[in-house]
Tab-separated table of C-alpha atoms in Angstrom:
chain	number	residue	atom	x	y	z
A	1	UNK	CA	-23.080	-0.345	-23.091
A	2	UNK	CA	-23.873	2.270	-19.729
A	3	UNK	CA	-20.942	3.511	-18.477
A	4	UNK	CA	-21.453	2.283	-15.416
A	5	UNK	CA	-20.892	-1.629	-16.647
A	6	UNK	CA	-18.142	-0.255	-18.839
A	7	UNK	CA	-16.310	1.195	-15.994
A	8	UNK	CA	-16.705	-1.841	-13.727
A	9	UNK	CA	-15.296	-3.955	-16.712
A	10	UNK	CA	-11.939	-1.666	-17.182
A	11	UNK	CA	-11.553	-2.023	-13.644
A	12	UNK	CA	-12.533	-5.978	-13.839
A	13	UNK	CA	-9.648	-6.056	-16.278
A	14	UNK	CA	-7.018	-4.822	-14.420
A	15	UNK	CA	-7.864	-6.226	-11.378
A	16	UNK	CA	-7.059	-9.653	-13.049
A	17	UNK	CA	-3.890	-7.891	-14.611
A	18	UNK	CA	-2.900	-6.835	-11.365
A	19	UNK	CA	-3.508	-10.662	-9.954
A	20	UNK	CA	-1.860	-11.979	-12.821
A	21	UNK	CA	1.948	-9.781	-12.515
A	22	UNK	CA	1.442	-10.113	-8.552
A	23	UNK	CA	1.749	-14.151	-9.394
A	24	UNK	CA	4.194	-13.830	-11.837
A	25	UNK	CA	6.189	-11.245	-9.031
A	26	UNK	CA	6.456	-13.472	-6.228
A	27	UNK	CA	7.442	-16.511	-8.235
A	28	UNK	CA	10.072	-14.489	-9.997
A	29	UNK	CA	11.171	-13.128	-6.435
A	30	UNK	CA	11.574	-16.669	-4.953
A	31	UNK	CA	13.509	-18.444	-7.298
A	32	UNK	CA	16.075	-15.594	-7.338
A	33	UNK	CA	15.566	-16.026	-11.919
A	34	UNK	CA	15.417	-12.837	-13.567
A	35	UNK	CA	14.769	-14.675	-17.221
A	36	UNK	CA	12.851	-13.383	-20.068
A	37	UNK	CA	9.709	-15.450	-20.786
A	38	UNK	CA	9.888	-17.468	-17.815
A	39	UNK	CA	6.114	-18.655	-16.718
A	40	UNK	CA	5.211	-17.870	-13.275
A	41	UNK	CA	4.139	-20.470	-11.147
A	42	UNK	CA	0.267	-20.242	-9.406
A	43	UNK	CA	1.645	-19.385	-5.773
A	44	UNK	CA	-0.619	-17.629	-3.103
A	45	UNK	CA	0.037	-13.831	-4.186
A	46	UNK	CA	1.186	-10.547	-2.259
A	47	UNK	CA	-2.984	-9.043	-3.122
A	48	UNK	CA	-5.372	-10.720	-4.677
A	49	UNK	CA	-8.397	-9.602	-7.038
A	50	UNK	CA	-10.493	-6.276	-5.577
A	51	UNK	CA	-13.793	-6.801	-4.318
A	52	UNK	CA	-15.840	-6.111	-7.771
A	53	UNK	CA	-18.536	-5.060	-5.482
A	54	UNK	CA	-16.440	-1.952	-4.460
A	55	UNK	CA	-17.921	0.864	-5.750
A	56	UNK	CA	-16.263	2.277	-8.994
A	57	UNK	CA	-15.226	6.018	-9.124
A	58	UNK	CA	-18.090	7.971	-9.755
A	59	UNK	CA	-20.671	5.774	-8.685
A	60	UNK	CA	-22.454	5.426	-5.239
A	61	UNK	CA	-21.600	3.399	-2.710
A	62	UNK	CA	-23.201	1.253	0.166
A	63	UNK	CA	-23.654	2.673	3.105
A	64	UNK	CA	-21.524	1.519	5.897
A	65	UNK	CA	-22.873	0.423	8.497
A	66	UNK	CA	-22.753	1.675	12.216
A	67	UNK	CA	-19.480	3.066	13.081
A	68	UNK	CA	-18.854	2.634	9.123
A	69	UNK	CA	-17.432	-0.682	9.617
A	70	UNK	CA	-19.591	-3.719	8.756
A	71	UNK	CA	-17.779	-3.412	5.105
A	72	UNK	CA	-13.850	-3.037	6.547
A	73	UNK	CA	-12.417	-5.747	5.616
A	74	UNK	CA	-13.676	-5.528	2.168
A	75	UNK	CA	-12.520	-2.417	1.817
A	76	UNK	CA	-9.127	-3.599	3.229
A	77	UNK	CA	-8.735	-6.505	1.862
A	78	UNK	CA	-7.700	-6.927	-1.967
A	79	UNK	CA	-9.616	-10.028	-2.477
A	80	UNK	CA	-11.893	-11.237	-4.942
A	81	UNK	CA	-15.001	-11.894	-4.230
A	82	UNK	CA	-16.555	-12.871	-7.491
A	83	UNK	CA	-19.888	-10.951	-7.267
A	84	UNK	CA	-20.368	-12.362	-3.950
A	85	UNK	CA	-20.013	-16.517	-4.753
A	86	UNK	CA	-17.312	-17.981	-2.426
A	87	UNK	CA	-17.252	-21.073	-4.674
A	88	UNK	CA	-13.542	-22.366	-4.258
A	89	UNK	CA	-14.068	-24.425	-7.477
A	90	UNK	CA	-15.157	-21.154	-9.086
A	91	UNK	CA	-11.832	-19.155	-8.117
A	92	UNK	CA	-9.700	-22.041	-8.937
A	93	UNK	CA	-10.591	-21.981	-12.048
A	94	UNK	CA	-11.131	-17.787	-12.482
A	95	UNK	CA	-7.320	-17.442	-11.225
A	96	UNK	CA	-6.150	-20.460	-13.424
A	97	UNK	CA	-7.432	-18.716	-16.140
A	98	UNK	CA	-6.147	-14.990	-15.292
A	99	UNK	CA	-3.017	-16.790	-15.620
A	100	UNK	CA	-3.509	-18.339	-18.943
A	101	UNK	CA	-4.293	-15.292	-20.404
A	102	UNK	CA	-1.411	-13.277	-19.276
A	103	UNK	CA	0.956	-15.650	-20.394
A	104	UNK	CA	-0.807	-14.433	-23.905
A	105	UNK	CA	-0.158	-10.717	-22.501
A	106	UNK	CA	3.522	-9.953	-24.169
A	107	UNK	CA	3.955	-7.135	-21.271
A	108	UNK	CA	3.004	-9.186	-18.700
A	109	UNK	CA	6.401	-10.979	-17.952
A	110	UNK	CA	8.168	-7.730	-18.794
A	111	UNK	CA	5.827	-5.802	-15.960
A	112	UNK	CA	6.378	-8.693	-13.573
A	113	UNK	CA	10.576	-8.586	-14.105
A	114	UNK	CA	10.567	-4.617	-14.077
A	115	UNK	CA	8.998	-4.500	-10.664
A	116	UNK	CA	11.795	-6.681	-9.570
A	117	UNK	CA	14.210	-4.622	-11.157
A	118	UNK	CA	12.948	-1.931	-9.636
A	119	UNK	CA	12.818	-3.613	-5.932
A	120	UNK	CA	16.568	-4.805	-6.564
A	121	UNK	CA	17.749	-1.006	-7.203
A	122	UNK	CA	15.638	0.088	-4.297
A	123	UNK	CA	17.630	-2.537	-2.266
A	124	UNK	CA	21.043	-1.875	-3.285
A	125	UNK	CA	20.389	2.330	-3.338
A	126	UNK	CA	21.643	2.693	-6.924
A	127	UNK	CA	20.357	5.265	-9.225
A	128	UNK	CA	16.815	4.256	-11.572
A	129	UNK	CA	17.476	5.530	-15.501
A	130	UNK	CA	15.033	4.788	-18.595
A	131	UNK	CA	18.086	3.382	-20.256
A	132	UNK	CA	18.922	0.583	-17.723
A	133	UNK	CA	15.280	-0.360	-17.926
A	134	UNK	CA	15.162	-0.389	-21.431
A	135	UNK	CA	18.484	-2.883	-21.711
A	136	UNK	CA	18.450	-4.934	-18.928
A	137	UNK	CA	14.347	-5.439	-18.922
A	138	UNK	CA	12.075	-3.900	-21.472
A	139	UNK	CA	14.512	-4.715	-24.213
A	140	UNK	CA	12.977	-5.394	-28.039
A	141	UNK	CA	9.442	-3.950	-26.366
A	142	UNK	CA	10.993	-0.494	-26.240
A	143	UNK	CA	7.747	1.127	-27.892
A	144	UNK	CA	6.049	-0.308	-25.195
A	145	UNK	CA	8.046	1.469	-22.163
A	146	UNK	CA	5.702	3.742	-21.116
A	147	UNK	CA	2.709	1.326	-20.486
A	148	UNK	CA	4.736	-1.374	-18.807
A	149	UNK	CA	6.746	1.511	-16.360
A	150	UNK	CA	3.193	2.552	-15.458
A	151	UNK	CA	1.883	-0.762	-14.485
A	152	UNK	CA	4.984	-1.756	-12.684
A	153	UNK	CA	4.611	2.007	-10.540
A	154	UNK	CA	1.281	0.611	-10.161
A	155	UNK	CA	2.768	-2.230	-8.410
A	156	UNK	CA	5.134	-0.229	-6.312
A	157	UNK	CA	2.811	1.580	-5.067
A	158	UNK	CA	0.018	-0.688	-4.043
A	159	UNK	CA	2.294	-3.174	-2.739
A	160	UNK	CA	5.239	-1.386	-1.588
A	161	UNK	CA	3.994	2.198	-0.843
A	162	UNK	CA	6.844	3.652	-2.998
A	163	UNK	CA	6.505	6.152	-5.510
A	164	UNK	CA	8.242	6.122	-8.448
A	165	UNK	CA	9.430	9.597	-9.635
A	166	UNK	CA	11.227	11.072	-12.444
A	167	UNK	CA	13.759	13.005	-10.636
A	168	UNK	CA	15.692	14.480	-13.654
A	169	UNK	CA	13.313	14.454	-17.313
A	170	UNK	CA	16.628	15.557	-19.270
A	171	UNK	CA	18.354	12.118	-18.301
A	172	UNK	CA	15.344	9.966	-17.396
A	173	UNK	CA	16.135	9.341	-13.801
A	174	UNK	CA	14.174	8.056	-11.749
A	175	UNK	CA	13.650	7.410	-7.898
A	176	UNK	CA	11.722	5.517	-5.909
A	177	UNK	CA	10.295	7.701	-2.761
A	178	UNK	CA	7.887	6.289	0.134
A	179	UNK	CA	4.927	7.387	0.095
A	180	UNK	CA	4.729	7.984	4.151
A	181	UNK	CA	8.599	9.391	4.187
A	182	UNK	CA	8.930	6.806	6.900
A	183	UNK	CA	12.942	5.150	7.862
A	184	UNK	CA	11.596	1.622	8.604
A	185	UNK	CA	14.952	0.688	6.827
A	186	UNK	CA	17.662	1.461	9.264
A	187	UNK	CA	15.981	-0.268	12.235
A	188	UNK	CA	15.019	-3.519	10.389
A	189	UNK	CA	18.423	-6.780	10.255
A	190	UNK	CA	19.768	-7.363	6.499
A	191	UNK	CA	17.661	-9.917	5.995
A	192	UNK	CA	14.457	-8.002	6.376
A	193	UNK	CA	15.735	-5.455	4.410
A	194	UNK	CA	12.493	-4.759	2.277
A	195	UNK	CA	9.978	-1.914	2.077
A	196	UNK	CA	7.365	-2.231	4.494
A	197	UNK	CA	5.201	0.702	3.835
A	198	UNK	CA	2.949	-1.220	2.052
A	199	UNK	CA	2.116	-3.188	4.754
A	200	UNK	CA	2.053	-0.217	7.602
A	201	UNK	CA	-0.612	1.669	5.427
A	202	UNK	CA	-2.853	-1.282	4.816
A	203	UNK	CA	-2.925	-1.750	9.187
A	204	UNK	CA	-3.520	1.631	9.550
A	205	UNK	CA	-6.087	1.129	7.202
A	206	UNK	CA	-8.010	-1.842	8.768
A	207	UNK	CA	-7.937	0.554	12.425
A	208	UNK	CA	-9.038	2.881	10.735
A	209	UNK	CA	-11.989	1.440	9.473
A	210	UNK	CA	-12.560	-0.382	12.232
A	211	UNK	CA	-13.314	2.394	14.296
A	212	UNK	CA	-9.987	2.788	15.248
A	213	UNK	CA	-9.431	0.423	17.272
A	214	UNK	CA	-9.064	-3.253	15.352
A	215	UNK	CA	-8.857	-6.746	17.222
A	216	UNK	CA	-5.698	-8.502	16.211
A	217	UNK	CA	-7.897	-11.359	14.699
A	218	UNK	CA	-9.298	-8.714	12.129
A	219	UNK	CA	-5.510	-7.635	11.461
A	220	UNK	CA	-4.656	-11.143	10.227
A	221	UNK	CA	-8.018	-12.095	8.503
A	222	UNK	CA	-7.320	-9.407	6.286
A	223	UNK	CA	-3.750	-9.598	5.615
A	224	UNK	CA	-4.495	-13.552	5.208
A	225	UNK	CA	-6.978	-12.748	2.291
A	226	UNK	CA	-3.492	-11.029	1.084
A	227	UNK	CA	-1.214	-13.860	1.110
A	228	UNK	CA	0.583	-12.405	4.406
A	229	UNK	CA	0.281	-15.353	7.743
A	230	UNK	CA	1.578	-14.447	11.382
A	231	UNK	CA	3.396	-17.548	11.175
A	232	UNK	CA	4.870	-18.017	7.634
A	233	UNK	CA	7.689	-16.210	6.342
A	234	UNK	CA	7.065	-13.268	3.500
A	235	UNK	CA	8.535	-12.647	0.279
A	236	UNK	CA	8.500	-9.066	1.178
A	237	UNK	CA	7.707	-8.735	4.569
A	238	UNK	CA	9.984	-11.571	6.489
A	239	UNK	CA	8.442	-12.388	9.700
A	240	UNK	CA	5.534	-10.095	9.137
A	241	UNK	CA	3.728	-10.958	12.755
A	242	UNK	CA	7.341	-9.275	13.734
A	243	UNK	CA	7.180	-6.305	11.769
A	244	UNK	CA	3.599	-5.114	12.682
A	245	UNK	CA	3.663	-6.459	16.419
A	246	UNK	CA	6.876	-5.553	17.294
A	247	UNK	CA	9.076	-3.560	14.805
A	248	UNK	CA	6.655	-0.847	13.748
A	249	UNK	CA	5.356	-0.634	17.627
A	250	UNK	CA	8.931	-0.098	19.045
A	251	UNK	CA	8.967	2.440	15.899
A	252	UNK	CA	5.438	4.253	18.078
A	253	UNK	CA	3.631	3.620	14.296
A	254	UNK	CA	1.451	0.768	15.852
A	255	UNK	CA	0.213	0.881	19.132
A	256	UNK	CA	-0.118	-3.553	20.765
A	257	UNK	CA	-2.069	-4.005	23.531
A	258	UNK	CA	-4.033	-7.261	25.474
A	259	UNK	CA	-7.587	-6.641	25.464
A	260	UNK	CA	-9.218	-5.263	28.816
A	261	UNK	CA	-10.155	-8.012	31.346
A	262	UNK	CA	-9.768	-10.557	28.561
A	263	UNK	CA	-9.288	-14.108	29.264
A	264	UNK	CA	-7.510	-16.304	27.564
A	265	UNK	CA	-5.398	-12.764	26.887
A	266	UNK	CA	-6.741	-11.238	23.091
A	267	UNK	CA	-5.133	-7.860	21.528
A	268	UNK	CA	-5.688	-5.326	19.579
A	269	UNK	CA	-4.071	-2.623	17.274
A	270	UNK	CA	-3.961	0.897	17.339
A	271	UNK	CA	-2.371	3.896	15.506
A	272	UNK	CA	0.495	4.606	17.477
A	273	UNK	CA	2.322	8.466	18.329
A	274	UNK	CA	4.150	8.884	15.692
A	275	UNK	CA	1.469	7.553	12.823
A	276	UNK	CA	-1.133	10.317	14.234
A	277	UNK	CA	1.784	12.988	14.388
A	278	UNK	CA	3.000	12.056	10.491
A	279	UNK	CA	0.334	10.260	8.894
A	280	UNK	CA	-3.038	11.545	7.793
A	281	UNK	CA	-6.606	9.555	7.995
A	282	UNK	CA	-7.255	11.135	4.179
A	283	UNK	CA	-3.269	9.533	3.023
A	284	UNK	CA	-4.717	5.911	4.135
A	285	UNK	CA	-8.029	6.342	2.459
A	286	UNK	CA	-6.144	8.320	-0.554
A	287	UNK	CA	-4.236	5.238	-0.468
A	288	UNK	CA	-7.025	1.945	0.176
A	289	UNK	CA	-9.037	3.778	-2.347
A	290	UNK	CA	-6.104	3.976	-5.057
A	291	UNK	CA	-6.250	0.282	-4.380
A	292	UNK	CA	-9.873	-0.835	-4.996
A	293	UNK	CA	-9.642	1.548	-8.470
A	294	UNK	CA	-12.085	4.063	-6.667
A	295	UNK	CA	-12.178	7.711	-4.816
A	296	UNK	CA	-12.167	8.561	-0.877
A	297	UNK	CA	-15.720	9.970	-1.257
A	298	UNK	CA	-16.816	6.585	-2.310
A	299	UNK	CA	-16.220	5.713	1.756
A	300	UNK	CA	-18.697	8.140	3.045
A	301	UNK	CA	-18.561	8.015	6.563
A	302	UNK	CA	-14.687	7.326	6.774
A	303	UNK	CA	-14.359	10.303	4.162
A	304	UNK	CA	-15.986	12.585	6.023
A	305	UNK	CA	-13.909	11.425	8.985
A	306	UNK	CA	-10.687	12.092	7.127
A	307	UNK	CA	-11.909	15.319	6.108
A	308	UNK	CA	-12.220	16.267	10.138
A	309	UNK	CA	-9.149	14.779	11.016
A	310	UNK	CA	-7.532	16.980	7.797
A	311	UNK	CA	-9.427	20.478	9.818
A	312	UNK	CA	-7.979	19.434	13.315
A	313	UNK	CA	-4.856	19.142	11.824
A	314	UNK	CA	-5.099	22.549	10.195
A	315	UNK	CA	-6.118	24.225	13.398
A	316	UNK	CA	-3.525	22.274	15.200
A	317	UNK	CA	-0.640	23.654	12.350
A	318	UNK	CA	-2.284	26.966	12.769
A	319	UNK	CA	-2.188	26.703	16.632
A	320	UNK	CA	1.205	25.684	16.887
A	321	UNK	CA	2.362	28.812	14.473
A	322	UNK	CA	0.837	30.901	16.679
A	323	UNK	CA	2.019	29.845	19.833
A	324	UNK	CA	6.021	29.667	17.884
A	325	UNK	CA	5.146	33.546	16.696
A	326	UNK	CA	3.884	34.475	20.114
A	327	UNK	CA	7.207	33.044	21.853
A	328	UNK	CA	9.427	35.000	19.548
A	329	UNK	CA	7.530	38.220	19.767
A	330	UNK	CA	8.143	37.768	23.612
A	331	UNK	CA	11.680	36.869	23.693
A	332	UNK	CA	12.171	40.084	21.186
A	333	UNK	CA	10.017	42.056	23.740
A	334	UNK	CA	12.289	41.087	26.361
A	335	UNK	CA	15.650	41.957	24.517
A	336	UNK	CA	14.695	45.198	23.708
A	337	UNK	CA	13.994	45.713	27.532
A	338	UNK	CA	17.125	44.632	28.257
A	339	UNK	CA	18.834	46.380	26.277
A	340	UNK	CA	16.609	49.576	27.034
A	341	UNK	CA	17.571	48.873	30.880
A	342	UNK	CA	21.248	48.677	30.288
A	343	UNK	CA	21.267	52.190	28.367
C-alpha cells in the first residue's frame, strides 16, 4: 500500500477514535455517572471527525486561495466531511457505526472516563498521580496505562487546551498546564468554572485564517460544525456566545465590534491586546494543525504568515532589550555624575 493512503488511513482511524471518546465524553459529563462499561449515548459531540481532505503530514496541500482563506473553515472546523459527500443518510450511518465499534474498543470507555477524571481534578485543583488513575479508572487494564493516558492528553489538549505534564517521574505526578498560560478561571462565576482555552484558540484560529478579521456568522458556523450554538448551553463552555462575546473581550483576548455602516447592525471578531501581546500566530497554527493530524507548513500561506509574525516578534523582544539596556546605562551614567559632582 503507498504511504500516502496508509497515512491517511492511521489518521482516518483516529479521527473516528477521537469522534467516538468525544461521544462517549459528553454523555458521561451530562449524566454526572462515572461507571465502568457504561455505553455512551449518540449526542451532538464537543469536535467532530477532521476533514479527511486535510492534507496529511508530509504531503502537499491545496493552495489557499486569495488572502489564504477560501479553505478556513475547513481548516477550523473538526468536521467530517466524508471525501466531500454531505449525504446526511451517509453520516448517520458512518457515526452510528464509529460508535458500534468502539463499544468493541476495551479502552474506549476507559479513555472516555479518564478524561473526566482528569477534568474533575483540574476542577477541584487536587494533585494528578499514576496511582489514582490506575485505581479509580484504568483499573484491571493497568498494562494498558500508557496508551489510554495518551489518548485522553490527546483529548485535553484538543478540546481543552491543557497540557498534561509529568511534573515529578519519581512519583508519577502529573499536572495539567494551559497551553496559552491564560487565568480565564478567576474571572469566570462557579458555574462556568471550566477550561476555556480550547475554545479561545480555535477563535483565534478562524481570525486568523480569515484574514484576521472574521464576521461573527463565520465564528458560529464553525463552532456549530463543533457542537458549540450561541444560544444553547455547553457541556464545557456554559453560555459560550458569553464567553467569546463578552468574557474573553472584557479579558482584551477578543476584540467585538458592529460592522462599519452596516444595517441591520452585523459584527465581527478580532484578536484583541492582550492575545497579540501573549499569543503567537505559529501557537494557533501549532495548535489547528495538531488538530487535523498534520504540520503548520501544510498551511502555506498562513505558515509563512506565522513565520513573519514569529521575526516581528523577535525584533520587537530584541528592540525592547535594547531600549531596557539603553535606560540603565543612562541612569548609571547619571549616578556616577552625581556622585562625581558631589566629590
Amino acid at each position: 500500500m503507498p504511504r500516502g493512503q496508509k497515512s491517511k488511513l492511521r489518521a482516518r482511524e483516529k479521527r473516528r477514535q477521537a469522534h467516538a471518546e468525544t461521544q462517549g465524553l459528553e454523555d458521561a459529563q451530562a449524566t454526572g455517572t462515572a461507571a465502568a462499561g457504561e455505553s455512551p449515548s449518540s449526542v451532538c459531540p464537543l469536535f467532530e471527525d477532521r476533514p479527511q481532505n486535510m492534507p496529511a503530514a508530509g504531503t502537499p496541500s491545496t493552495p489557499e486561495g486569495p488572502q489564504g482563506t477560501t479553505n478556513a473553515s475547513a481548516a477550523v472546523s473538526c468536521t467530517n466531511s466524508d471525501e466531500g459527500t454531505n449525504s446526511q443518510k451517509k453520516e448517520s450511518s458512518k457515526s452510528s457505526k464509529g460508535t458500534e465499534d468502539s463499544s468493541r474498543d476495551p479502552l474506549y470507555m476507559k479513555v472516555v472516563l479518564l478524561v473526566q477524571f482528569l477534568l474533575q481534578k483540574y476542577q477541584n485543583k487536587e494533585p494528578i498521580t499514576k496511582a489514582d488513575m490506575l485505581k479509580f479508572v484504568i483499573k484491571k487494564y493497568k498494562y494498558h496505562f500508557n496508551e489510554i493516558l495518551k489518548r485522553a492528553s490527546e483529548h485535553m489538549e484538543l478540546a481543552f487546551g491543557l497540557d498534561l505534564k509529568e511534573v515529578d517521574p519519581t512519583r508519577h505526578c502529573y499536572a495539567l498546564v494551559s497551553k496559552l498560560d491564560l487565568t480565564l478561571d478567576g474571572t469566570m462565576n462557579d458555574e462556568e468554572n471550566m477550561p476555556k482555552t480550547g475554545l479561545l484558540m480555535i477563535v483565534l484560529g478562524v481570525i486568523f485564517m480569515k484574514g484576521n478579521c472574521a464576521p461573527e456568522e463565520e465564528i458560529w458556523e464553525v463552532l456549530n460544525m463543533m457542537g458549540v450554538h450561541a444560544e444553547r448551553k455547553h457541556f464545557i463552555y456554559g453560555d459560550p456566545k458569553k464567553v467569546i462575546t463578552e468574557d474573553l473581550v472584557q479579558l482584551k483576548y477578543l476584540e467585538y465590534r458592529q460592522v462599519a455602516n452596516s444595517d441591520p447592525p452585523r459584527y465581527e471578531f478580532l484578536w484583541g491586546p492582550r492575545a497579540h501581546d501573549e499569543i503567537s500566530k505559529m501557537k494557533i497554527l501549532e495548535f489547528l494543525a495538531k488538530v487535523h493530524d498534520t504540520v503548520p507548513s501544510a498551511f502555506p500561506s498562513w505558515y509563512e504568515e506565522a513565520l513573519r509574525d514569529e521575526e516581528e516578534r523577535a525584533q520587537a523582544r530584541m528592540a525592547a532589550r535594547a531600549h531596557t539596556a539603553a535606560m540603565a546605562s543612562a541612569r548609571s551614567r547619571a549616578t556616577a555624575s552625581n556622585v562625581s559632582q558631589a566629590k
